[in-house]
XYZ file of N, CA and C in Angstrom:
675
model
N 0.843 -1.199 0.000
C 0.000 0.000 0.000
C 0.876 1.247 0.000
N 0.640 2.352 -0.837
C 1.546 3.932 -0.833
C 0.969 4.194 0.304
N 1.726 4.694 0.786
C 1.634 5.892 1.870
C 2.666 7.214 1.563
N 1.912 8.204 2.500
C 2.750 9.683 1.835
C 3.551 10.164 2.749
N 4.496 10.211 2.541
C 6.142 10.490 2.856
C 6.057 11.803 3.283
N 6.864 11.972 4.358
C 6.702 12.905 6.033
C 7.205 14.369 5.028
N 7.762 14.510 4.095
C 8.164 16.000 3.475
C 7.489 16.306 2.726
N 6.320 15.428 2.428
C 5.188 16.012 1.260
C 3.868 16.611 2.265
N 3.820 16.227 3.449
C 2.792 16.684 4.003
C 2.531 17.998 4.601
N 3.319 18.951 4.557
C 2.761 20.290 4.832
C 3.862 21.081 3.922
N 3.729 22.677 3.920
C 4.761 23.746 3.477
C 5.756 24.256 4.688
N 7.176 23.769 4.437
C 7.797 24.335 5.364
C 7.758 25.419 6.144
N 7.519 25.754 7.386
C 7.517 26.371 8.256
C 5.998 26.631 8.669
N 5.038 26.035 7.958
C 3.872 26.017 8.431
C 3.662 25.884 9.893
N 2.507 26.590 10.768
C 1.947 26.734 11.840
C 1.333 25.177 12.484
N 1.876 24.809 13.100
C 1.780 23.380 13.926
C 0.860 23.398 14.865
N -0.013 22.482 15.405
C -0.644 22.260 16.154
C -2.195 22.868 15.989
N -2.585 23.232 14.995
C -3.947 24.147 14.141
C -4.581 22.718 13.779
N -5.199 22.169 13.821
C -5.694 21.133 12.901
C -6.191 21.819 11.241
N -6.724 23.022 11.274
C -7.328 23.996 9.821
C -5.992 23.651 8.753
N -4.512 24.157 9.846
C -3.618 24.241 8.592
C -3.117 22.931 8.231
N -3.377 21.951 9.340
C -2.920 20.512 8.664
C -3.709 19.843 7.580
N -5.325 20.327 7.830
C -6.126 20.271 6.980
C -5.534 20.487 5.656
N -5.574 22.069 5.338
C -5.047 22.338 4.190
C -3.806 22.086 3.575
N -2.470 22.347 4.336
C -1.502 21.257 3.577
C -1.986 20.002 3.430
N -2.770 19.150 3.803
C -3.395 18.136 3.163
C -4.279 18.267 2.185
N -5.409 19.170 1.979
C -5.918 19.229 0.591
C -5.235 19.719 -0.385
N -4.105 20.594 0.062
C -3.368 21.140 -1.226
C -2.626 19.806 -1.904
N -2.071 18.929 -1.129
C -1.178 17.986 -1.490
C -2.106 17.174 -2.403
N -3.657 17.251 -1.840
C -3.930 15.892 -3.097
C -4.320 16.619 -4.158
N -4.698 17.767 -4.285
C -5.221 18.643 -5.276
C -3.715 18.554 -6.227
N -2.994 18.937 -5.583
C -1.472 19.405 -6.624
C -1.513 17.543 -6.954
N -1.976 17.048 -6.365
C -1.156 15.455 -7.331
C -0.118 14.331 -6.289
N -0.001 15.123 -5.562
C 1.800 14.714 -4.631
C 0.920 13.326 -3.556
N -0.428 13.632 -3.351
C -0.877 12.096 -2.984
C -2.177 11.790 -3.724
N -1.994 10.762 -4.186
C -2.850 10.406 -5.585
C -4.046 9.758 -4.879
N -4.677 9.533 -5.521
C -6.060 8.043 -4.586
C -5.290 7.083 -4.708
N -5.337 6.237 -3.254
C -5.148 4.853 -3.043
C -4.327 5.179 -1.834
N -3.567 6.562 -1.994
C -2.090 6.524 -0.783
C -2.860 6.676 0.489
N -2.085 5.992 2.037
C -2.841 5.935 2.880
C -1.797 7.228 3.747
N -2.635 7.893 4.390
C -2.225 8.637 5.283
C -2.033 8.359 6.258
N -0.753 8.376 7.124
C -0.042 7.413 8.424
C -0.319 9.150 8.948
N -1.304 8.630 10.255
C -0.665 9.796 11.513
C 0.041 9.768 11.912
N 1.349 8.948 12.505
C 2.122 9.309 13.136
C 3.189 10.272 12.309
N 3.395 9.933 11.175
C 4.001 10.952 10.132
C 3.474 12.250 9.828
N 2.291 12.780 9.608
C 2.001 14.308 9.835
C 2.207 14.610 11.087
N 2.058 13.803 12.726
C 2.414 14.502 13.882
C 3.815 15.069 13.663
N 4.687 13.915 12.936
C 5.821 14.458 13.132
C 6.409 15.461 12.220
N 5.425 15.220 11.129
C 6.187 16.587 9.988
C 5.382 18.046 10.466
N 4.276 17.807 11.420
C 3.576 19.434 11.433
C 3.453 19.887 13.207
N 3.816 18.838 13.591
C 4.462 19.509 15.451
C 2.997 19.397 15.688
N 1.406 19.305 15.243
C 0.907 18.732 15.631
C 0.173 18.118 16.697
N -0.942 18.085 17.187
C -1.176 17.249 18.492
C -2.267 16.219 18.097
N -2.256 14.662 18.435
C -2.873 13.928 17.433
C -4.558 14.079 17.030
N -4.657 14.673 17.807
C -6.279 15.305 18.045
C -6.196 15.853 16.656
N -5.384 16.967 16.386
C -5.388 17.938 15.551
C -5.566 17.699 13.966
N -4.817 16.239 14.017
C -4.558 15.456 12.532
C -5.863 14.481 12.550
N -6.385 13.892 13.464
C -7.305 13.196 13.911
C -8.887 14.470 13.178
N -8.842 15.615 13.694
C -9.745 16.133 13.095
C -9.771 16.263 11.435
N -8.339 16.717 10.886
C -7.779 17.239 9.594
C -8.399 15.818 8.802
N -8.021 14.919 9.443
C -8.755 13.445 8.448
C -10.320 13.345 8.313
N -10.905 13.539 10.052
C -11.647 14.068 10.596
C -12.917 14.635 8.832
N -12.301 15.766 8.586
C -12.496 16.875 7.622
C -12.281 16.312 5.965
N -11.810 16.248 5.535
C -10.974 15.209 4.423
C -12.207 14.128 4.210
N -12.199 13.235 5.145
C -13.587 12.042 4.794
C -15.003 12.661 4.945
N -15.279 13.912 5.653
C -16.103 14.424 5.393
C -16.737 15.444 4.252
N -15.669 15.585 3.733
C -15.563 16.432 2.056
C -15.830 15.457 1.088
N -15.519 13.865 1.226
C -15.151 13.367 0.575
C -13.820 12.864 -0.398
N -12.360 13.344 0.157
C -11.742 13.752 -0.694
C -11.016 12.239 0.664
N -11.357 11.632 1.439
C -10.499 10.075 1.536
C -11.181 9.564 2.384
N -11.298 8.203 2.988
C -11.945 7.452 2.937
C -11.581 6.517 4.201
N -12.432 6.633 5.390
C -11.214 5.921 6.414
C -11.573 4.386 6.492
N -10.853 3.624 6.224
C -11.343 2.312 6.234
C -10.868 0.853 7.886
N -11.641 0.423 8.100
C -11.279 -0.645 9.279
C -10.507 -0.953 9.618
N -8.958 -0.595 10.365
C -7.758 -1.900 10.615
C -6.743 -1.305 9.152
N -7.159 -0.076 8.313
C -6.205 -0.008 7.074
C -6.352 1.786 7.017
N -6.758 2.166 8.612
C -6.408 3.771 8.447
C -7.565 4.972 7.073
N -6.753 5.937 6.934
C -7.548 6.854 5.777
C -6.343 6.739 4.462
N -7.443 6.669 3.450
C -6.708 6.449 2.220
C -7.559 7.606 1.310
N -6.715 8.380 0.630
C -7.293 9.203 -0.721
C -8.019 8.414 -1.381
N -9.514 9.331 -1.776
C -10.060 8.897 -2.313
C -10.097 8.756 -3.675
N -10.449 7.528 -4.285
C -10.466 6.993 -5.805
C -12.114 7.009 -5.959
N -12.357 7.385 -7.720
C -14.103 7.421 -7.594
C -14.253 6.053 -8.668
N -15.250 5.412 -8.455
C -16.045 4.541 -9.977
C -16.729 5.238 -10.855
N -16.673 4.898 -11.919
C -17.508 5.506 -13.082
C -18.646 6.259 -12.797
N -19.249 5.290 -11.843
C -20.954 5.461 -11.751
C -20.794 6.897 -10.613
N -19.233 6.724 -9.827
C -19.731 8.233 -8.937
C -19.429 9.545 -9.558
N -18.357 8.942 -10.591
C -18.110 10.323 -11.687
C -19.030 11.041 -11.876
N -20.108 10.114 -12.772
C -21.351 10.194 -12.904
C -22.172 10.906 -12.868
N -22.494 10.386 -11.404
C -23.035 11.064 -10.275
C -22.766 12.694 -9.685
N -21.287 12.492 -9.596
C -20.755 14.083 -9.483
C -21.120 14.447 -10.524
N -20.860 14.466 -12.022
C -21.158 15.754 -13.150
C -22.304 15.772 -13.326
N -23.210 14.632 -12.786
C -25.035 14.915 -13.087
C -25.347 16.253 -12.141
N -24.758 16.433 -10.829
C -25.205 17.069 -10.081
C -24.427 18.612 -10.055
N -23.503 18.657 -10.548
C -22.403 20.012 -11.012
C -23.472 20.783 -11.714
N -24.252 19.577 -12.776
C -24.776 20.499 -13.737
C -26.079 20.709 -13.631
N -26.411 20.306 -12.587
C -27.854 20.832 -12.307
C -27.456 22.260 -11.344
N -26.396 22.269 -10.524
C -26.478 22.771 -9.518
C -25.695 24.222 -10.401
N -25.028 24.190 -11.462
C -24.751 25.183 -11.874
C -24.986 25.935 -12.641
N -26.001 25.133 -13.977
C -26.961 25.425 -14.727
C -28.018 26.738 -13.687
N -28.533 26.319 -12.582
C -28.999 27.107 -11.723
C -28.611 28.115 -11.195
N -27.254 28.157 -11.075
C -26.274 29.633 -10.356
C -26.407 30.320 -11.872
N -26.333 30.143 -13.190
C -26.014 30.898 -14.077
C -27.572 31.422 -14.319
N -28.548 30.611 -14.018
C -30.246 31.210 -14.859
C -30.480 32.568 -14.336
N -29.468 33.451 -13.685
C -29.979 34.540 -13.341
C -29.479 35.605 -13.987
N -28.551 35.050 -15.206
C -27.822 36.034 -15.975
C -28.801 36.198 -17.388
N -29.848 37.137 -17.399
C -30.544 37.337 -18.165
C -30.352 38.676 -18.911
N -29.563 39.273 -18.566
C -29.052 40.665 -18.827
C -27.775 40.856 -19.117
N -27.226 42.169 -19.820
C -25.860 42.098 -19.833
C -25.168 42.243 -18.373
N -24.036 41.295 -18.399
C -23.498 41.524 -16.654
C -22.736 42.978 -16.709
N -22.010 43.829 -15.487
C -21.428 44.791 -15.088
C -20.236 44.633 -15.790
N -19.437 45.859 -16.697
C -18.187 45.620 -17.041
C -17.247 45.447 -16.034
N -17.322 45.758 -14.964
C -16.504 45.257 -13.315
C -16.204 44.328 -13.236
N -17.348 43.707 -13.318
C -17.701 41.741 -13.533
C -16.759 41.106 -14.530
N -17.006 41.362 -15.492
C -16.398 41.129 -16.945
C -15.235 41.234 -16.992
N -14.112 42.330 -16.380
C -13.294 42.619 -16.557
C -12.737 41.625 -14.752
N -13.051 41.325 -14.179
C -12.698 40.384 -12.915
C -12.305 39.158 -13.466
N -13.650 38.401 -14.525
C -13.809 37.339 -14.927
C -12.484 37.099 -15.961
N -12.405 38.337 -16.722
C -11.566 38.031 -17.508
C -9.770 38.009 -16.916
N -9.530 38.666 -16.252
C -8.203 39.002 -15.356
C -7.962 37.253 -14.568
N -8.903 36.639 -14.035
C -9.205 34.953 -13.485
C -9.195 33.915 -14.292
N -9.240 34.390 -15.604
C -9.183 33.740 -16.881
C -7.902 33.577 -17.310
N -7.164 34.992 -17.098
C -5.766 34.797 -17.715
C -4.927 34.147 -16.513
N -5.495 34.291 -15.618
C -4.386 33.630 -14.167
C -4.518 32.104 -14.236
N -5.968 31.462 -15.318
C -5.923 30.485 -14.656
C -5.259 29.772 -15.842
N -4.844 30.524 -16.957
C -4.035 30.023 -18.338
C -2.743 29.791 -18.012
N -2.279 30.507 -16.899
C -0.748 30.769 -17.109
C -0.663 29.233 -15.886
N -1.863 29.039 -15.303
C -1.421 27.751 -14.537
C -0.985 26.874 -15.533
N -2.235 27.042 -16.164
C -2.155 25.402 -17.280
C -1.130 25.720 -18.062
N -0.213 26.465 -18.193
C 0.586 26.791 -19.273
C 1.841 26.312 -18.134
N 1.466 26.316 -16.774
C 3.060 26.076 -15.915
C 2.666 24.669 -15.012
N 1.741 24.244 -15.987
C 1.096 22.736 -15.339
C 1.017 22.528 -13.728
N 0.365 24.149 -13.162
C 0.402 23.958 -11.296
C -0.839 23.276 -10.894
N -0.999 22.239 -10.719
C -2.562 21.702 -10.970
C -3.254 22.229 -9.199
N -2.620 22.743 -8.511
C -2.972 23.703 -7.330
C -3.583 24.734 -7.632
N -2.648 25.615 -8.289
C -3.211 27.226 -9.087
C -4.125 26.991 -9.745
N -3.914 25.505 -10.503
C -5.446 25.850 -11.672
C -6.490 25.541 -10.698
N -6.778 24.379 -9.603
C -7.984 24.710 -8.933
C -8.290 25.632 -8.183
N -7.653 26.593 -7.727
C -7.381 27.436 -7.037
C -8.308 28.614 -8.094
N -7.760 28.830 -9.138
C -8.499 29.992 -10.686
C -9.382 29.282 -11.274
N -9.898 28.006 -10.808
C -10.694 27.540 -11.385
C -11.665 27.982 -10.788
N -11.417 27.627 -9.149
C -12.781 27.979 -7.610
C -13.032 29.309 -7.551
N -11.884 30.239 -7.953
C -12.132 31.891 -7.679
C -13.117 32.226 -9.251
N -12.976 31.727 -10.160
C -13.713 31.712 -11.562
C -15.132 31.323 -11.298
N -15.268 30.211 -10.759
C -16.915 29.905 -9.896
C -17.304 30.186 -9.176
N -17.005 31.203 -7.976
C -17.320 32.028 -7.582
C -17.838 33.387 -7.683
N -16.819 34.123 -8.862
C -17.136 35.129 -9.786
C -18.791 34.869 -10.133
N -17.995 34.261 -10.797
C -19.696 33.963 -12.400
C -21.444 33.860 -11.264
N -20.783 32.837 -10.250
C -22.207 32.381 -9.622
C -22.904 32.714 -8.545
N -21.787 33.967 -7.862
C -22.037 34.997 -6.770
C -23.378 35.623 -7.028
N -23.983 35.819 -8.288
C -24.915 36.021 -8.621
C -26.236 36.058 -8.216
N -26.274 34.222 -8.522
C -27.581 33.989 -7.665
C -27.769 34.239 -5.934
N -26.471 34.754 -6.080
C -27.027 35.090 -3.874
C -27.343 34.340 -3.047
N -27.124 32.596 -3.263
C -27.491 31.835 -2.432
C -25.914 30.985 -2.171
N -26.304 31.157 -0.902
C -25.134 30.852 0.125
C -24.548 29.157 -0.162
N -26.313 28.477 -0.143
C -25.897 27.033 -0.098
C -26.309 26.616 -1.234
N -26.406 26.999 -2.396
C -25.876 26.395 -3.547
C -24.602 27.151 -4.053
N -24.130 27.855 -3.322
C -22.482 28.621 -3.683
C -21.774 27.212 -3.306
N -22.048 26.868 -1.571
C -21.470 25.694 -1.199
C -21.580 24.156 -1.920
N -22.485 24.142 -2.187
C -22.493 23.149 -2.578
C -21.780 22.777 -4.442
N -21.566 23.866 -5.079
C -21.159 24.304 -6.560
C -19.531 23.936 -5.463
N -19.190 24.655 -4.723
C -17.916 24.790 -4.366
C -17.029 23.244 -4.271
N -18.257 22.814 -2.960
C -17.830 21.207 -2.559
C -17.919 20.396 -3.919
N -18.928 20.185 -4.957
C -18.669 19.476 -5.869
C -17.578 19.536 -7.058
N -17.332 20.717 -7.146
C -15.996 21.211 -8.008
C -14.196 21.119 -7.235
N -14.317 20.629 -5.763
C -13.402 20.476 -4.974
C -13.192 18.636 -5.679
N -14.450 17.963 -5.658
C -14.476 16.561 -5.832
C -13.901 16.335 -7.222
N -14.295 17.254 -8.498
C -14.465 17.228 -9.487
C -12.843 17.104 -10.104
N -12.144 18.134 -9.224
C -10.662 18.618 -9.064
C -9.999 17.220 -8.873
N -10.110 16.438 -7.937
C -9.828 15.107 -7.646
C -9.228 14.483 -8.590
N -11.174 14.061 -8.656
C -10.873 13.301 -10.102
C -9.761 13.809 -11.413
N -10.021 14.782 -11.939
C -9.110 15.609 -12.429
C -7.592 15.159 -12.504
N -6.981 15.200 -10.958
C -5.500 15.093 -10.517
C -5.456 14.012 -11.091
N -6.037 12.838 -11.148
C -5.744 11.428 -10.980
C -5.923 10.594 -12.521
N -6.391 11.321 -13.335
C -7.027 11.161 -14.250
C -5.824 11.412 -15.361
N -5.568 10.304 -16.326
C -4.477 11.005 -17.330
C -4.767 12.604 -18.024
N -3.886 13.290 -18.521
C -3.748 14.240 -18.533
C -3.882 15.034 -19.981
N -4.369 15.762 -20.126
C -4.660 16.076 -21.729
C -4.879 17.923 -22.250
N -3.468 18.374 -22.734
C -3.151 19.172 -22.651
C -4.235 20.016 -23.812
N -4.704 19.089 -24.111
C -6.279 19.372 -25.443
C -7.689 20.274 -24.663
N -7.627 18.738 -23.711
C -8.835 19.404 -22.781
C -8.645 20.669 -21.852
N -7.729 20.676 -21.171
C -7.256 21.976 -20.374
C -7.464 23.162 -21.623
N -6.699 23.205 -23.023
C -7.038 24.287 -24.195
C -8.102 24.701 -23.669
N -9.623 23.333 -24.324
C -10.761 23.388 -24.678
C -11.622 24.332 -23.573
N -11.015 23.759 -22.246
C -11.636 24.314 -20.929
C -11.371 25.845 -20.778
N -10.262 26.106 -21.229
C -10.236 27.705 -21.266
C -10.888 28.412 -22.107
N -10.979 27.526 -23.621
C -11.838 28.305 -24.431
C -13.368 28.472 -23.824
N -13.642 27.640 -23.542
C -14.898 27.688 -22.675
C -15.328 28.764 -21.664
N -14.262 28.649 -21.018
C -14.425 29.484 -20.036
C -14.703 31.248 -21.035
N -13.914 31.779 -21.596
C -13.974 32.506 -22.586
C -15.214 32.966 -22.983
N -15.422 32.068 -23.945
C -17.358 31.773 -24.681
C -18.357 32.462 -23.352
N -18.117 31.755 -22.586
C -19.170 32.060 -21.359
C -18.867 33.418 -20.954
N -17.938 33.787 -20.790
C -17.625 35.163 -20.326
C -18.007 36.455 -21.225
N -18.153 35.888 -22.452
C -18.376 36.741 -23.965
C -20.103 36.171 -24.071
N -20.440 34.989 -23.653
C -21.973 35.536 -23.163
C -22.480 36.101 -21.969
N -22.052 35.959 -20.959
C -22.416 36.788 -19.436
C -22.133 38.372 -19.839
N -21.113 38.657 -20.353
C -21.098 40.183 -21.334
C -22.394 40.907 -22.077
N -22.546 39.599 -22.617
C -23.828 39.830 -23.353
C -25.400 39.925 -22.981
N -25.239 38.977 -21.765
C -26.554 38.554 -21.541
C -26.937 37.518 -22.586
N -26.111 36.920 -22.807
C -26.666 35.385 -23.397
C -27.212 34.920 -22.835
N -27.980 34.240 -22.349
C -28.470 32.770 -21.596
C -28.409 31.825 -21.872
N -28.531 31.961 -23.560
C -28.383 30.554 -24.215
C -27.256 30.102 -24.623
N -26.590 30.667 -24.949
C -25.004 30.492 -25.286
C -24.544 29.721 -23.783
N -24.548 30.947 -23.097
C -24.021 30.606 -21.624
C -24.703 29.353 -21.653
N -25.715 28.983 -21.124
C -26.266 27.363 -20.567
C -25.525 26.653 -21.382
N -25.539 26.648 -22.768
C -25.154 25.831 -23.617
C -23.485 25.298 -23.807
N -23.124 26.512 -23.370
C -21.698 26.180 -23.486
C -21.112 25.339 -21.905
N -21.889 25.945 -20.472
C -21.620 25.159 -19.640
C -21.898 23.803 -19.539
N -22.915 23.935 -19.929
C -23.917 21.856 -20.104
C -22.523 21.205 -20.850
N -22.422 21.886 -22.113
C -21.395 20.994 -22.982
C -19.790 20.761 -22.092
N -19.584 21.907 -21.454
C -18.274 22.172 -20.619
C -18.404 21.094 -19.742
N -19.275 20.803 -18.944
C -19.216 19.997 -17.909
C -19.551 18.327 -18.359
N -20.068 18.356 -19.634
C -20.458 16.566 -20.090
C -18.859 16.575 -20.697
N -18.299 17.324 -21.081
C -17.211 17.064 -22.089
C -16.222 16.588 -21.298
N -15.502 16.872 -19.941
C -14.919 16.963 -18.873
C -15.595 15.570 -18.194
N -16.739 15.599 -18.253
C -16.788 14.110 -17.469
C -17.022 12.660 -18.423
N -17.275 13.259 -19.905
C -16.571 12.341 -20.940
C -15.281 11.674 -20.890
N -14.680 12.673 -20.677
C -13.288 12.483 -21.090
C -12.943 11.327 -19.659
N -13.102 11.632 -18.456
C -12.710 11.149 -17.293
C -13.074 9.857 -17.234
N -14.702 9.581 -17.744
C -14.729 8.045 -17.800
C -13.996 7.548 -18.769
N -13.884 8.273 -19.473
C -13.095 7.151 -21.004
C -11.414 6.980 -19.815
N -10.965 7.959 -19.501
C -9.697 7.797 -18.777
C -9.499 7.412 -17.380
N -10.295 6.575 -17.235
C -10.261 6.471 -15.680
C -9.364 5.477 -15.151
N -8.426 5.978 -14.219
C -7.456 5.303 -13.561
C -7.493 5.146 -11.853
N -7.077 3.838 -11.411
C -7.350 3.710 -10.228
C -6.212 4.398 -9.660
């Protein structure tokens, strides 16, 4: 069984004994790639790489299986989570209901403020994919869905758009890699921004529906344990 090695688990000089920041050097690590699904997370190794108190890492896992993002199993500890087809699935059926809905309120042309935010998050999140930081890109991916869907004003479908695009990211890391689709995804992103400009609705829906089946096309055809 992998397990993840005591110098990958936090950023040097990070704040010890927080369970929040052990948290997050742990989601950053599986987001960037550095622990894939399947690797098991040994506590006694984050106590000792983050000073730590076991409570603290105990919650951080705690947090992690409650996101969904690993999986604590009987007598074999917490392991990153790996998805099946059918939960892929499942996640992009529900992305796209839940985001199709954050966008139905763009019936008008949006604020050039807006536009010009969206677009500035656009170019930050090119220069990831152009420096392959698969951190930064979820990082300009989440501040990009936020932008666009701040909109509809609802708190808990913000959260819930958020938590499923955290899962979505996952899959993503783990998933072979295709310097086509990352293009395609920016052009996308683009299109949509040049209809929210507009007050498209239809463009916009149309181009997200396709954005989000195309992306979870691709993942089942590539799916790796």
């Amino acid at each position: 069984m992998r397990t993840a090695k005591n110098e990958d688990l936090t950023e040097p000089g990070g704040r010890g004994g927080q369970w929040q920041v052990v948290y997050e050097g742990l989601q950053k690590g599986i987001i960037s790639g550095k622990y894939r699904s399947g690797v098991r997370l040994i506590e006694d190794d984050i106590i000792e790489a983050t000073g730590a108190t076991r409570h603290a890492v105990r919650k951080a896992f705690d947090e992690l299986v409650r996101l969904g993002l690993a999986v604590r199993y009987p007598h074999r500890g917490v392991q990153v989570r790996s998805f099946t087809a059918s939960e892929i699935w499942q996640i992009y059926e529900v992305r796209e209901c839940l985001e199709l809905k954050a966008i139905s309120y763009y019936i008008e042309p949006a604020a050039k403020e807006l536009v010009r935010k969206l677009k500035a998050i656009v170019s930050d999140h090119e220069r990831a994919i152009a420096n392959n930081d698969l951190a930064e890109m979820y990082l300009q991916n989440n501040l990009l869905h936020e932008a666009i869907y701040q909109r509809c004003e609802n708190e808990f479908l913000l959260d819930a758009i958020k938590h499923h695009s955290l899962l979505s990211h996952l899959i993503h890391t783990n998933s072979v890699q295709s310097k086509d689709l990352r293009s395609k995804g920016a052009r996308d992103h683009l299109t949509m921004i040049q209809a929210i400009e507009k007050g498209d609705q239809k463009t916009l829906a149309r181009t997200l529906r396709n954005h989000i089946r195309t992306f979870r096309d691709y993942y089942l055809q590539h799916l790796t344990s």
